[in-house]
Amino acid sequence: MKLSARNVLKGTIDQVQKGQTTAHVRINVGGTIVTASITNEAVDELKLKQGQTAYAVIKSSDVMVGIDE
Amino acid sequence: MKLSARNVLKGTIDQVQKGQTTAHVRINVGGTIVTASITNEAVDELKLKQGQTAYAVIKSSDVMVGIDE
Amino acid sequence: MKLSARNVLKGTIDQVQKGQTTAHVRINVGGTIVTASITNEAVDELKLKQGQTAYAVIKSSDVMVGIDE
Amino acid sequence: MKLSARNVLKGTIDQVQKGQTTAHVRINVGGTIVTASITNEAVDELKLKQGQTAYAVIKSSDVMVGIDE
Amino acid sequence: MKLSARNVLKGTIDQVQKGQTTAHVRINVGGTIVTASITNEAVDELKLKQGQTAYAVIKSSDVMVGIDE
Amino acid sequence: MKLSARNVLKGTIDQVQKGQTTAHVRINVGGTIVTASITNEAVDELKLKQGQTAYAVIKSSDVMVGIDE
């Protein structure tokens, strides 16, 4: 599927941590860790595991901008 | 302010494009463009402009994970 | 790409309305209209147009539940 | 309450699964399952249970569009 | 409709500013202005106007926490 | 850091409740409780605890508007 989301950042899964319903997946994108909070169900369905190539996908309307004060 | 958001990606503003109420800000994060859709008001208040150092800030619950099929 | 997003609703594009930076895309999903607010850029890149098969993709953490009072 | 959210999809609750703080509620909307990730607190307050009529409510800015590649 | 969203803040509409597709609605909640970015369509359907009683409705997973540094 | 998010509501932390991966933080903003659903990791890093001054930070595109029917 091709998506409207503007931000698709390629990286490698660094860690998958499952909770009771929600999992945290850490993706190393060029040296920066991007953390995704997704359902356990998605982790199982996509068979996400450490070392795997993956993309952090983010809709533009969910990105804020910050500057140093 | 220090934020709970897990993802704070440092970069340089590549482009600021204002619409009638909503602006698109493109931040170059280590060679990858991250697009933020924010209010014109925020662009004015933060005086965002091309070439400026800025951060793309994203809450973990807004990050999805994708894999190649 | 295969996505972690739990909600992928197949339908037909009913209308594409572009603003200055933000577009509204209405997808007919089994008789119900689902409206997506996305960037003009995404509309252009995906060449979205009326009559086309498309999916409304929604992360579970963006879905609320309502009941009749 | 009448809401600005454009997407209010009527269905029947198929499953309620509570975790430690976050619950997943699956709503059958005309044969398609829509999954909502909400707080346990909301599940308790709304007394959500299988078989109940409920609505999946989604803001337009949280809907992405996908197309087949 | 009764909603799972944990945050329903009552106030008075201070300003409605429509763009080409997206509107900004400012709600005065006990002296603090809360800004909502919603579709023009929603503004029209709810007939939102200055001085009207309204609620800012926010899902918990869309609230971040900040502290002074 | 100075943020593009339009909504920064100052208050006092009323309760911090950690789950297995996701925590709920309740902030008292002028008598109204605002609930944030954030990662346990953020709670630990910011050392969030009851009685502390904190801000509920919300992007405008995540605010809906409701009116009485």
Coordinates of C-alpha atoms in Angstrom, one line a residue:
Chain A
M1 CA 0.0 0.0 0.0
K2 CA 1.1 3.5 -0.8
L3 CA 0.2 6.0 1.9
S4 CA -0.7 9.7 2.2
A5 CA 1.5 10.0 5.3
R6 CA 4.4 12.3 4.5
N7 CA 6.9 10.9 6.9
V8 CA 8.2 7.4 6.3
L9 CA 11.6 7.0 8.1
K10 CA 13.6 3.9 7.3
G11 CA 15.5 2.2 10.1
T12 CA 16.2 -1.0 12.1
I13 CA 14.2 -2.2 15.0
D14 CA 16.3 -1.8 18.2
Q15 CA 13.8 -3.1 20.8
V16 CA 10.3 -4.5 21.0
Q17 CA 8.7 -4.2 24.5
K18 CA 5.2 -5.7 24.9
G19 CA 2.9 -4.6 27.7
Q20 CA -0.5 -6.1 28.4
T21 CA -2.2 -4.5 25.4
T22 CA 0.3 -1.8 24.2
A23 CA 3.8 -2.4 22.9
H24 CA 6.7 0.1 22.5
V25 CA 8.9 -0.4 19.4
R26 CA 12.1 1.5 19.2
I27 CA 13.5 2.0 15.7
N28 CA 17.0 3.2 15.0
V29 CA 16.7 5.8 12.2
G30 CA 20.2 6.9 11.2
G31 CA 21.5 6.8 14.8
T32 CA 18.4 8.5 16.3
I33 CA 15.9 6.3 18.2
V34 CA 12.2 6.8 17.2
T35 CA 9.7 5.2 19.6
A36 CA 6.3 3.9 18.4
S37 CA 3.5 3.0 20.8
I38 CA 1.4 0.4 19.0
T39 CA -0.9 -2.5 19.8
N40 CA 0.5 -5.9 20.8
E41 CA -1.6 -7.3 18.1
A42 CA 0.3 -5.3 15.4
V43 CA 3.6 -6.5 16.8
D44 CA 2.4 -10.1 16.5
E45 CA 0.9 -9.7 13.0
L46 CA 3.9 -8.0 11.6
K47 CA 6.2 -10.4 13.5
L48 CA 8.3 -7.4 14.6
K49 CA 11.7 -8.2 16.2
Q50 CA 15.0 -6.7 16.9
G51 CA 17.3 -6.2 14.0
Q52 CA 14.5 -6.1 11.4
T53 CA 14.3 -3.3 8.8
A54 CA 11.2 -1.2 9.5
Y55 CA 9.7 2.2 8.9
A56 CA 8.5 4.8 11.4
V57 CA 5.4 6.2 9.7
I58 CA 4.0 9.6 10.9
K59 CA 1.2 11.8 9.5
S60 CA 2.2 15.4 9.1
S61 CA -0.6 16.7 11.3
D62 CA 1.0 14.7 14.2
V63 CA 4.4 16.5 13.9
M64 CA 5.0 19.6 16.1
V65 CA 7.9 22.0 15.6
G66 CA 10.1 23.1 18.5
I67 CA 12.9 25.6 18.7
D68 CA 15.6 26.3 21.3
E69 CA 14.5 29.2 23.7
Chain B
M1 CA 10.0 23.1 28.8
K2 CA 10.9 19.4 29.0
L3 CA 8.3 17.2 27.3
S4 CA 7.0 13.7 27.7
A5 CA 7.1 13.2 23.9
R6 CA 9.6 10.5 23.2
N7 CA 10.6 11.7 19.7
V8 CA 12.5 15.0 19.4
L9 CA 14.4 15.0 16.1
K10 CA 16.9 17.8 15.5
G11 CA 17.3 19.3 12.1
T12 CA 17.3 22.4 9.9
I13 CA 14.2 24.1 8.4
D14 CA 14.2 23.4 4.7
Q15 CA 10.9 25.2 3.8
V16 CA 8.0 27.0 5.4
Q17 CA 4.8 27.1 3.3
K18 CA 1.8 28.9 4.7
G19 CA -1.8 28.3 3.6
Q20 CA -4.8 30.3 4.7
T21 CA -4.8 28.8 8.3
T22 CA -2.4 25.8 8.1
A23 CA 1.3 25.8 7.3
H24 CA 3.6 23.0 6.2
V25 CA 7.1 23.1 7.7
R26 CA 9.7 20.8 6.2
I27 CA 12.6 20.0 8.5
N28 CA 15.8 18.3 7.2
V29 CA 16.7 15.7 9.8
G30 CA 20.1 14.2 8.8
G31 CA 19.2 14.2 5.1
T32 CA 15.6 13.0 5.6
I33 CA 12.8 15.5 5.2
V34 CA 10.2 15.5 8.0
T35 CA 7.0 17.4 7.2
A36 CA 5.0 19.1 10.0
S37 CA 1.5 20.5 9.5
I38 CA 1.0 23.2 12.0
T39 CA -1.0 26.5 12.4
N40 CA 0.1 29.7 10.7
E41 CA -0.1 31.3 14.1
A42 CA 2.7 28.9 15.4
V43 CA 4.9 29.7 12.4
D44 CA 4.5 33.5 13.2
E45 CA 5.0 33.1 17.0
L46 CA 8.1 30.9 16.6
K47 CA 9.3 33.1 13.7
L48 CA 10.1 29.9 11.8
K49 CA 12.2 30.4 8.6
Q50 CA 14.4 28.4 6.2
G51 CA 17.9 27.6 7.6
Q52 CA 16.9 27.7 11.2
T53 CA 17.7 24.9 13.6
A54 CA 14.4 23.2 14.7
Y55 CA 13.1 20.0 16.2
A56 CA 10.4 17.7 14.9
V57 CA 8.5 16.6 18.0
I58 CA 6.3 13.5 17.8
K59 CA 4.4 11.7 20.5
S60 CA 5.0 7.9 20.5
S61 CA 1.3 7.1 20.2
D62 CA 1.4 8.9 16.8
V63 CA 4.1 6.7 15.3
M64 CA 3.1 3.7 13.3
V65 CA 5.4 0.9 12.2
G66 CA 5.6 -0.4 8.6
I67 CA 7.5 -3.2 7.0
D68 CA 8.2 -4.2 3.5
E69 CA 5.8 -6.8 2.2
Chain C
M1 CA 4.3 -1.6 2.9
K2 CA 2.5 -3.5 5.6
L3 CA 1.4 -1.3 8.5
S4 CA 0.8 -1.6 12.2
A5 CA -2.4 0.5 11.9
R6 CA -5.3 -1.8 12.9
N7 CA -7.9 0.0 10.8
V8 CA -7.7 -0.2 7.0
L9 CA -11.1 0.4 5.5
K10 CA -11.5 -0.2 1.8
G11 CA -13.7 2.1 -0.2
T12 CA -14.1 4.3 -3.3
I13 CA -13.1 8.0 -3.4
D14 CA -16.2 10.1 -3.5
Q15 CA -14.7 13.6 -3.5
V16 CA -11.3 15.3 -3.4
Q17 CA -11.4 18.9 -2.2
K18 CA -8.1 20.8 -2.1
G19 CA -7.5 23.9 0.0
Q20 CA -4.4 26.0 0.0
T21 CA -2.3 23.4 1.9
T22 CA -4.8 20.9 3.3
A23 CA -7.2 18.7 1.3
H24 CA -10.3 16.8 2.3
V25 CA -10.8 13.4 0.8
R26 CA -14.1 11.6 1.2
I27 CA -14.1 7.8 0.9
N28 CA -17.3 5.8 0.5
V29 CA -16.8 2.7 2.7
G30 CA -19.8 0.4 2.2
G31 CA -22.2 3.3 2.1
T32 CA -20.6 5.4 4.9
I33 CA -18.5 8.4 4.1
V34 CA -15.2 8.6 5.9
T35 CA -13.4 12.0 5.6
A36 CA -9.6 12.3 5.7
S37 CA -7.8 15.6 6.1
I38 CA -4.4 15.2 4.4
T39 CA -1.8 17.4 2.7
N40 CA -2.4 18.6 -0.9
E41 CA 1.1 17.1 -1.6
A42 CA -0.2 13.6 -0.7
V43 CA -3.2 14.1 -3.0
D44 CA -0.9 15.0 -5.9
E45 CA 1.6 12.3 -5.2
L46 CA -1.0 9.5 -4.9
K47 CA -3.0 11.1 -7.8
L48 CA -6.2 10.7 -5.8
K49 CA -9.3 11.3 -7.8
Q50 CA -13.0 10.5 -7.6
G51 CA -14.0 6.9 -8.4
Q52 CA -10.7 5.4 -7.4
T53 CA -10.4 2.5 -5.0
A54 CA -8.7 3.7 -1.8
Y55 CA -8.3 2.8 1.9
A56 CA -9.0 4.9 5.0
V57 CA -6.2 4.1 7.4
I58 CA -6.5 4.9 11.1
K59 CA -4.3 4.1 14.1
S60 CA -6.3 2.5 17.0
S61 CA -5.1 5.1 19.4
D62 CA -7.0 7.7 17.2
V63 CA -10.3 6.0 17.5
M64 CA -12.7 7.0 20.3
V65 CA -15.8 5.1 21.3
G66 CA -19.2 6.8 21.7
I67 CA -22.6 5.4 23.0
D68 CA -26.1 6.8 22.9
E69 CA -27.0 8.7 26.1
Chain D
M1 CA -23.1 16.2 22.7
K2 CA -22.8 16.9 19.1
L3 CA -19.2 16.7 17.9
S4 CA -17.0 18.3 15.2
A5 CA -15.5 14.9 14.4
R6 CA -16.5 14.1 10.8
N7 CA -16.4 10.3 11.2
V8 CA -18.9 8.6 13.5
L9 CA -19.3 5.0 12.4
K10 CA -22.2 3.0 14.0
G11 CA -21.6 -0.6 14.9
T12 CA -21.8 -3.3 17.6
I13 CA -19.1 -4.0 20.2
D14 CA -17.4 -7.3 19.3
Q15 CA -14.9 -7.5 22.1
V16 CA -13.5 -5.5 25.0
Q17 CA -10.0 -6.4 26.2
K18 CA -8.6 -4.5 29.1
G19 CA -4.9 -4.2 29.9
Q20 CA -3.4 -2.6 32.9
T21 CA -4.2 1.0 31.9
T22 CA -5.2 0.7 28.2
A23 CA -8.1 -1.2 26.7
H24 CA -8.8 -2.3 23.1
V25 CA -12.4 -2.2 22.0
R26 CA -13.4 -3.9 18.7
I27 CA -16.5 -2.5 17.0
N28 CA -18.1 -4.4 14.1
V29 CA -19.1 -1.7 11.6
G30 CA -21.1 -3.3 8.8
G31 CA -18.9 -6.4 8.8
T32 CA -15.6 -4.6 9.2
I33 CA -13.8 -4.6 12.6
V34 CA -12.7 -1.1 13.8
T35 CA -10.3 -1.3 16.8
A36 CA -10.2 1.6 19.3
S37 CA -7.4 1.9 21.9
I38 CA -8.9 3.8 24.9
T39 CA -8.4 4.1 28.7
N40 CA -9.8 1.4 31.0
E41 CA -11.5 4.2 32.8
A42 CA -13.5 5.1 29.7
V43 CA -14.5 1.4 29.4
D44 CA -15.8 1.4 33.0
E45 CA -17.5 4.7 32.8
L46 CA -19.4 3.9 29.6
K47 CA -20.0 0.3 30.8
L48 CA -18.8 -1.0 27.4
K49 CA -19.6 -4.6 26.8
Q50 CA -19.9 -7.1 23.9
G51 CA -23.1 -6.9 21.9
Q52 CA -23.7 -3.2 22.7
T53 CA -24.4 -0.6 20.0
A54 CA -21.5 1.8 19.9
Y55 CA -19.9 4.3 17.5
A56 CA -16.3 4.5 16.4
V57 CA -15.5 8.3 16.4
I58 CA -12.5 9.6 14.4
K59 CA -11.3 13.1 13.7
S60 CA -10.6 13.7 10.0
S61 CA -7.1 14.8 10.7
D62 CA -6.4 11.3 12.0
V63 CA -7.4 9.5 8.8
M64 CA -4.8 8.7 6.2
V65 CA -5.5 7.6 2.7
G66 CA -3.8 4.5 1.1
I67 CA -3.9 3.1 -2.4
D68 CA -2.8 -0.2 -3.9
E69 CA 0.7 0.0 -5.4
Chain E
M1 CA -23.6 10.9 22.5
K2 CA -21.4 10.0 25.5
L3 CA -17.7 9.7 24.6
S4 CA -14.7 7.7 25.7
A5 CA -12.5 10.9 25.5
R6 CA -11.4 11.7 29.0
N7 CA -11.1 15.4 28.4
V8 CA -14.2 17.5 27.8
L9 CA -13.4 21.2 28.8
K10 CA -16.4 23.5 28.9
G11 CA -16.0 27.1 27.7
T12 CA -17.2 29.9 25.4
I13 CA -16.2 30.3 21.8
D14 CA -13.9 33.3 21.5
Q15 CA -13.2 33.3 17.8
V16 CA -14.0 31.2 14.7
Q17 CA -11.5 31.7 11.8
K18 CA -12.2 29.8 8.6
G19 CA -9.5 29.0 6.0
Q20 CA -10.1 27.3 2.7
T21 CA -10.7 23.9 4.1
T22 CA -9.5 24.1 7.8
A23 CA -10.9 26.4 10.5
H24 CA -9.4 27.4 13.9
V25 CA -11.8 27.7 16.7
R26 CA -10.7 29.4 19.9
I27 CA -12.5 28.4 23.1
N28 CA -12.1 30.3 26.3
V29 CA -12.0 27.7 29.1
G30 CA -11.9 29.5 32.4
G31 CA -9.7 32.3 31.1
T32 CA -7.4 30.0 29.1
I33 CA -7.7 29.9 25.3
V34 CA -7.8 26.4 23.8
T35 CA -7.4 26.3 20.0
A36 CA -9.0 23.6 17.9
S37 CA -8.2 23.0 14.3
I38 CA -11.2 21.4 12.7
T39 CA -12.8 21.2 9.2
N40 CA -14.9 24.2 7.8
E41 CA -17.6 21.6 7.3
A42 CA -17.8 21.0 11.1
V43 CA -18.0 24.7 11.8
D44 CA -20.9 25.0 9.4
E45 CA -22.8 21.9 10.6
L46 CA -22.5 22.8 14.3
K47 CA -23.1 26.5 13.4
L48 CA -20.2 27.5 15.6
K49 CA -20.0 31.2 16.4
Q50 CA -18.5 33.6 18.9
G51 CA -20.1 33.7 22.3
Q52 CA -21.5 30.2 22.1
T53 CA -21.0 27.6 24.9
A54 CA -18.8 24.8 23.6
Y55 CA -16.5 22.0 24.7
A56 CA -12.9 21.3 23.8
V57 CA -12.8 17.5 23.5
I58 CA -9.4 15.8 23.6
K59 CA -8.5 12.1 23.7
S60 CA -6.0 11.3 26.5
S61 CA -3.5 9.7 24.1
D62 CA -3.2 13.2 22.4
V63 CA -2.2 14.9 25.6
M64 CA 1.5 15.3 26.4
V65 CA 3.0 16.4 29.7
G66 CA 5.6 19.2 30.0
I67 CA 7.6 20.4 33.0
D68 CA 9.8 23.5 33.5
E69 CA 13.4 22.8 33.0
Chain F
M1 CA 12.2 24.3 24.1
K2 CA 9.5 26.5 22.6
L3 CA 6.8 24.5 20.8
S4 CA 4.4 25.0 18.0
A5 CA 1.6 23.4 20.0
R6 CA -1.1 26.0 20.6
N7 CA -2.3 24.5 23.9
V8 CA -0.1 24.5 26.9
L9 CA -2.3 24.3 30.1
K10 CA -0.6 24.9 33.4
G11 CA -1.6 22.8 36.4
T12 CA -0.6 20.5 39.2
I13 CA -0.2 16.7 38.9
D14 CA -3.0 15.1 40.8
Q15 CA -2.2 11.4 40.1
V16 CA 0.3 9.3 38.2
Q17 CA -0.8 5.8 37.5
K18 CA 1.6 3.5 35.7
G19 CA 0.6 0.4 33.8
Q20 CA 2.9 -2.1 32.1
T21 CA 4.0 0.2 29.3
T22 CA 1.5 3.1 29.4
A23 CA 0.9 5.6 32.3
H24 CA -2.0 7.9 32.9
V25 CA -1.2 11.3 34.4
R26 CA -4.0 13.5 35.7
I27 CA -3.3 17.2 35.8
N28 CA -5.5 19.6 37.7
V29 CA -5.9 22.7 35.5
G30 CA -7.8 25.3 37.4
G31 CA -10.1 22.8 39.0
T32 CA -10.6 20.7 35.8
I33 CA -8.8 17.3 35.5
V34 CA -6.9 16.8 32.3
T35 CA -5.8 13.2 31.7
A36 CA -2.7 12.4 29.6
S37 CA -1.8 8.9 28.4
I38 CA 2.0 8.8 28.0
T39 CA 4.8 6.2 28.2
N40 CA 6.1 4.9 31.6
E41 CA 9.5 5.9 30.2
A42 CA 8.4 9.6 30.0
V43 CA 7.1 9.4 33.6
D44 CA 10.4 8.1 34.8
E45 CA 12.5 10.6 32.8
L46 CA 10.5 13.6 33.9
K47 CA 10.2 12.2 37.4
L48 CA 6.5 13.1 37.4
K49 CA 4.9 12.9 40.8
Q50 CA 1.8 14.1 42.6
G51 CA 1.8 17.8 43.6
Q52 CA 4.3 18.8 40.9
T53 CA 3.6 21.8 38.6
A54 CA 3.2 20.5 35.1
Y55 CA 1.6 21.4 31.7
A56 CA -0.8 19.6 29.6
V57 CA 0.4 20.1 26.0
I58 CA -2.0 19.5 23.1
K59 CA -1.7 20.2 19.4
S60 CA -4.6 22.1 17.9
S61 CA -5.3 19.4 15.3
D62 CA -6.0 17.0 18.2
V63 CA -8.8 19.2 19.7
M64 CA -12.4 18.6 18.7
V65 CA -15.3 20.9 19.4
G66 CA -18.6 19.7 20.9
I67 CA -21.8 21.5 21.6
D68 CA -24.9 20.6 23.6
E69 CA -27.6 19.0 21.5

